[in-house]
């Protein structure tokens, strides 16, 4: 499986550590709130590939502030049906590694991901935005290895939580880019 990327960034790996990120611009939220509904849904689908989630978050606009938008994102993500969750998981790429990562790490990640996907039937999803960039590989490999021990239902709960965290981070990134992905 070849990893896919979100425009301007690698799936599951943030561009900058949290403490050096700039906050989203008020203009970005204003643009999101006033975008045509179809455009807002398209933007939201770049954050989480669930039609149900995107429709619900777009339908509750305008949001008075970022916190309200993120709370609505969380609520909609928590309410995903099993089919919606499957749809969102199918749209995720497995975590990609920085270009400078050595070949053995790529091999280890590919093997671990293949085992995960064979066991659970979907891509491995992990949020590493709270880790220092030098720890991404270790967190990803540790996460796959430890979560392989989960039963399928337990893993769906964990994967849903990781998707929720990604959706929030991607929304913030989207608004930081003053709205176009």
Short mmCIF file of C-alpha atoms in Angstrom, two decimals:
data_model
loop_
_atom_site.label_atom_id
_atom_site.label_comp_id
_atom_site.label_asym_id
_atom_site.label_seq_id
_atom_site.Cartn_x
_atom_site.Cartn_y
_atom_site.Cartn_z
CA UNK A 1 0.00 0.00 0.00
CA UNK A 2 1.40 3.36 -0.99
CA UNK A 3 0.89 6.17 1.51
CA UNK A 4 -1.15 9.11 0.30
CA UNK A 5 -0.61 12.63 1.45
CA UNK A 6 -2.78 15.54 2.42
CA UNK A 7 -1.95 18.65 0.43
CA UNK A 8 1.11 20.26 1.89
CA UNK A 9 1.80 17.63 4.54
CA UNK A 10 2.42 13.98 5.08
CA UNK A 11 -0.42 11.90 6.50
CA UNK A 12 -0.20 11.55 10.27
CA UNK A 13 2.99 13.60 10.66
CA UNK A 14 2.60 17.29 11.46
CA UNK A 15 4.89 19.84 9.88
CA UNK A 16 5.96 21.54 13.12
CA UNK A 17 5.99 20.72 16.82
CA UNK A 18 2.90 22.03 18.63
CA UNK A 19 4.73 24.75 20.56
CA UNK A 20 6.00 26.45 17.38
CA UNK A 21 2.73 26.44 15.46
CA UNK A 22 0.94 29.69 14.86
CA UNK A 23 -2.73 29.87 15.84
CA UNK A 24 -5.41 29.72 13.16
CA UNK A 25 -6.36 33.07 11.75
CA UNK A 26 -9.77 34.55 12.53
CA UNK A 27 -10.03 35.11 8.77
CA UNK A 28 -9.78 31.35 8.24
CA UNK A 29 -12.73 30.64 10.52
CA UNK A 30 -14.70 33.49 8.95
CA UNK A 31 -14.00 32.09 5.46
CA UNK A 32 -14.99 28.61 6.58
CA UNK A 33 -18.22 29.87 8.14
CA UNK A 34 -19.23 31.78 4.99
CA UNK A 35 -18.10 29.25 2.37
CA UNK A 36 -20.84 27.64 0.28
CA UNK A 37 -22.05 24.41 1.91
CA UNK A 38 -20.58 22.16 -0.80
CA UNK A 39 -17.20 23.88 -0.45
CA UNK A 40 -17.29 23.58 3.35
CA UNK A 41 -18.04 19.86 3.06
CA UNK A 42 -15.20 19.39 0.57
CA UNK A 43 -12.82 21.15 2.94
CA UNK A 44 -14.04 19.05 5.86
CA UNK A 45 -13.57 15.84 3.88
CA UNK A 46 -9.89 16.76 3.58
CA UNK A 47 -9.80 16.53 7.40
CA UNK A 48 -11.82 13.34 7.90
CA UNK A 49 -13.22 11.26 5.07
CA UNK A 50 -16.67 10.68 6.49
CA UNK A 51 -19.61 12.16 4.61
CA UNK A 52 -21.75 12.01 7.75
CA UNK A 53 -19.15 13.90 9.79
CA UNK A 54 -18.60 16.52 7.08
CA UNK A 55 -22.34 17.10 6.58
CA UNK A 56 -22.93 17.46 10.31
CA UNK A 57 -20.03 19.85 10.97
CA UNK A 58 -20.89 21.97 7.91
CA UNK A 59 -24.58 22.10 8.87
CA UNK A 60 -23.88 23.71 12.23
CA UNK A 61 -22.04 26.73 10.84
CA UNK A 62 -21.39 29.49 11.69
CA UNK A 63 -19.08 28.77 14.60
CA UNK A 64 -18.34 31.71 16.91
CA UNK A 65 -14.79 30.56 17.59
CA UNK A 66 -12.30 27.76 17.00
CA UNK A 67 -13.19 26.03 20.26
CA UNK A 68 -16.82 25.72 19.16
CA UNK A 69 -15.80 24.27 15.80
CA UNK A 70 -13.46 21.75 17.45
CA UNK A 71 -16.15 20.76 19.96
CA UNK A 72 -18.60 20.18 17.10
CA UNK A 73 -15.95 18.14 15.29
CA UNK A 74 -15.45 15.99 18.37
CA UNK A 75 -19.16 15.47 18.90
CA UNK A 76 -19.71 14.48 15.28
CA UNK A 77 -16.71 12.12 15.40
CA UNK A 78 -17.95 10.46 18.60
CA UNK A 79 -21.31 9.85 16.93
CA UNK A 80 -19.96 8.07 13.84
CA UNK A 81 -21.82 4.87 13.12
CA UNK A 82 -19.81 1.71 12.44
CA UNK A 83 -20.36 2.28 8.69
CA UNK A 84 -19.24 5.92 8.98
CA UNK A 85 -16.15 4.85 10.88
CA UNK A 86 -15.35 2.26 8.22
CA UNK A 87 -15.73 4.95 5.56
CA UNK A 88 -13.36 7.29 7.44
CA UNK A 89 -10.80 4.53 8.06
CA UNK A 90 -10.87 3.55 4.37
CA UNK A 91 -9.92 7.13 3.52
CA UNK A 92 -6.83 7.16 5.73
CA UNK A 93 -3.29 6.58 4.55
CA UNK A 94 -0.82 4.74 6.68
CA UNK A 95 1.72 6.96 8.40
CA UNK A 96 4.52 8.05 6.12
CA UNK A 97 8.05 8.60 7.30
CA UNK A 98 10.25 11.62 6.66
CA UNK A 99 12.42 11.31 3.54
CA UNK A 100 15.62 11.04 5.57
CA UNK A 101 14.46 7.88 7.34
CA UNK A 102 16.71 4.92 6.68
CA UNK A 103 15.57 2.02 4.48
CA UNK A 104 15.33 -0.51 7.32
CA UNK A 105 12.75 1.71 9.05
CA UNK A 106 10.65 1.80 5.89
CA UNK A 107 10.83 -1.99 5.73
CA UNK A 108 9.90 -2.37 9.40
CA UNK A 109 6.98 0.03 9.05
CA UNK A 110 5.73 -1.68 5.88
CA UNK A 111 5.85 -5.11 7.55
CA UNK A 112 4.14 -3.89 10.72
CA UNK A 113 1.46 -2.10 8.73
CA UNK A 114 0.82 -5.18 6.57
CA UNK A 115 0.31 -7.26 9.73
CA UNK A 116 -2.03 -4.62 11.16
CA UNK A 117 -4.06 -4.29 7.98
CA UNK A 118 -4.34 -8.09 7.67
CA UNK A 119 -5.64 -8.31 11.24
CA UNK A 120 -8.03 -5.35 11.26
CA UNK A 121 -8.85 -4.73 7.58
CA UNK A 122 -8.01 -1.03 7.54
CA UNK A 123 -5.04 1.30 7.61
CA UNK A 124 -3.27 1.95 10.86
CA UNK A 125 -4.14 5.39 12.23
CA UNK A 126 -2.13 7.11 14.92
CA UNK A 127 -1.83 10.73 15.95
CA UNK A 128 1.76 11.74 16.66
CA UNK A 129 1.26 15.50 16.67
CA UNK A 130 2.13 15.66 20.36
CA UNK A 131 5.49 13.87 19.89
CA UNK A 132 8.80 15.49 19.02
CA UNK A 133 9.61 14.86 15.33
CA UNK A 134 12.55 12.62 16.26
CA UNK A 135 10.15 10.25 18.01
CA UNK A 136 7.59 9.78 15.22
CA UNK A 137 9.04 6.51 13.92
CA UNK A 138 9.31 4.99 17.40
CA UNK A 139 5.74 6.07 18.27
CA UNK A 140 4.34 4.68 15.04
CA UNK A 141 6.10 1.33 15.31
CA UNK A 142 5.34 1.03 19.03
CA UNK A 143 1.71 1.90 18.36
CA UNK A 144 1.29 -0.71 15.65
CA UNK A 145 3.00 -3.41 17.68
CA UNK A 146 1.03 -2.74 20.85
CA UNK A 147 -2.31 -2.35 19.09
CA UNK A 148 -1.91 -5.64 17.21
CA UNK A 149 -2.79 -7.26 20.56
CA UNK A 150 -6.20 -5.53 20.62
CA UNK A 151 -9.34 -7.41 19.72
CA UNK A 152 -11.07 -5.95 16.63
CA UNK A 153 -13.77 -4.08 18.56
CA UNK A 154 -11.27 -2.56 20.99
CA UNK A 155 -9.10 -1.50 18.05
CA UNK A 156 -12.02 0.20 16.30
CA UNK A 157 -12.52 2.32 19.44
CA UNK A 158 -8.82 3.22 19.53
CA UNK A 159 -8.74 3.95 15.79
CA UNK A 160 -11.85 6.15 16.11
CA UNK A 161 -10.14 8.17 18.84
CA UNK A 162 -7.03 8.59 16.68
CA UNK A 163 -9.22 9.73 13.76
CA UNK A 164 -10.95 12.25 16.03
CA UNK A 165 -7.58 13.68 17.05
CA UNK A 166 -6.47 13.87 13.42
CA UNK A 167 -9.67 15.62 12.39
CA UNK A 168 -9.15 18.32 15.00
CA UNK A 169 -5.51 18.84 14.02
CA UNK A 170 -6.39 18.94 10.33
CA UNK A 171 -9.16 21.47 10.97
CA UNK A 172 -6.69 23.72 12.75
CA UNK A 173 -4.23 23.33 9.87
CA UNK A 174 -6.98 24.05 7.37
CA UNK A 175 -7.95 27.25 9.13
CA UNK A 176 -4.33 28.25 9.51
CA UNK A 177 -4.07 28.09 5.72
CA UNK A 178 -7.06 30.45 5.57
CA UNK A 179 -9.13 27.90 4.28
CA UNK A 180 -7.95 26.27 1.06
CA UNK A 181 -6.29 22.92 1.68
#
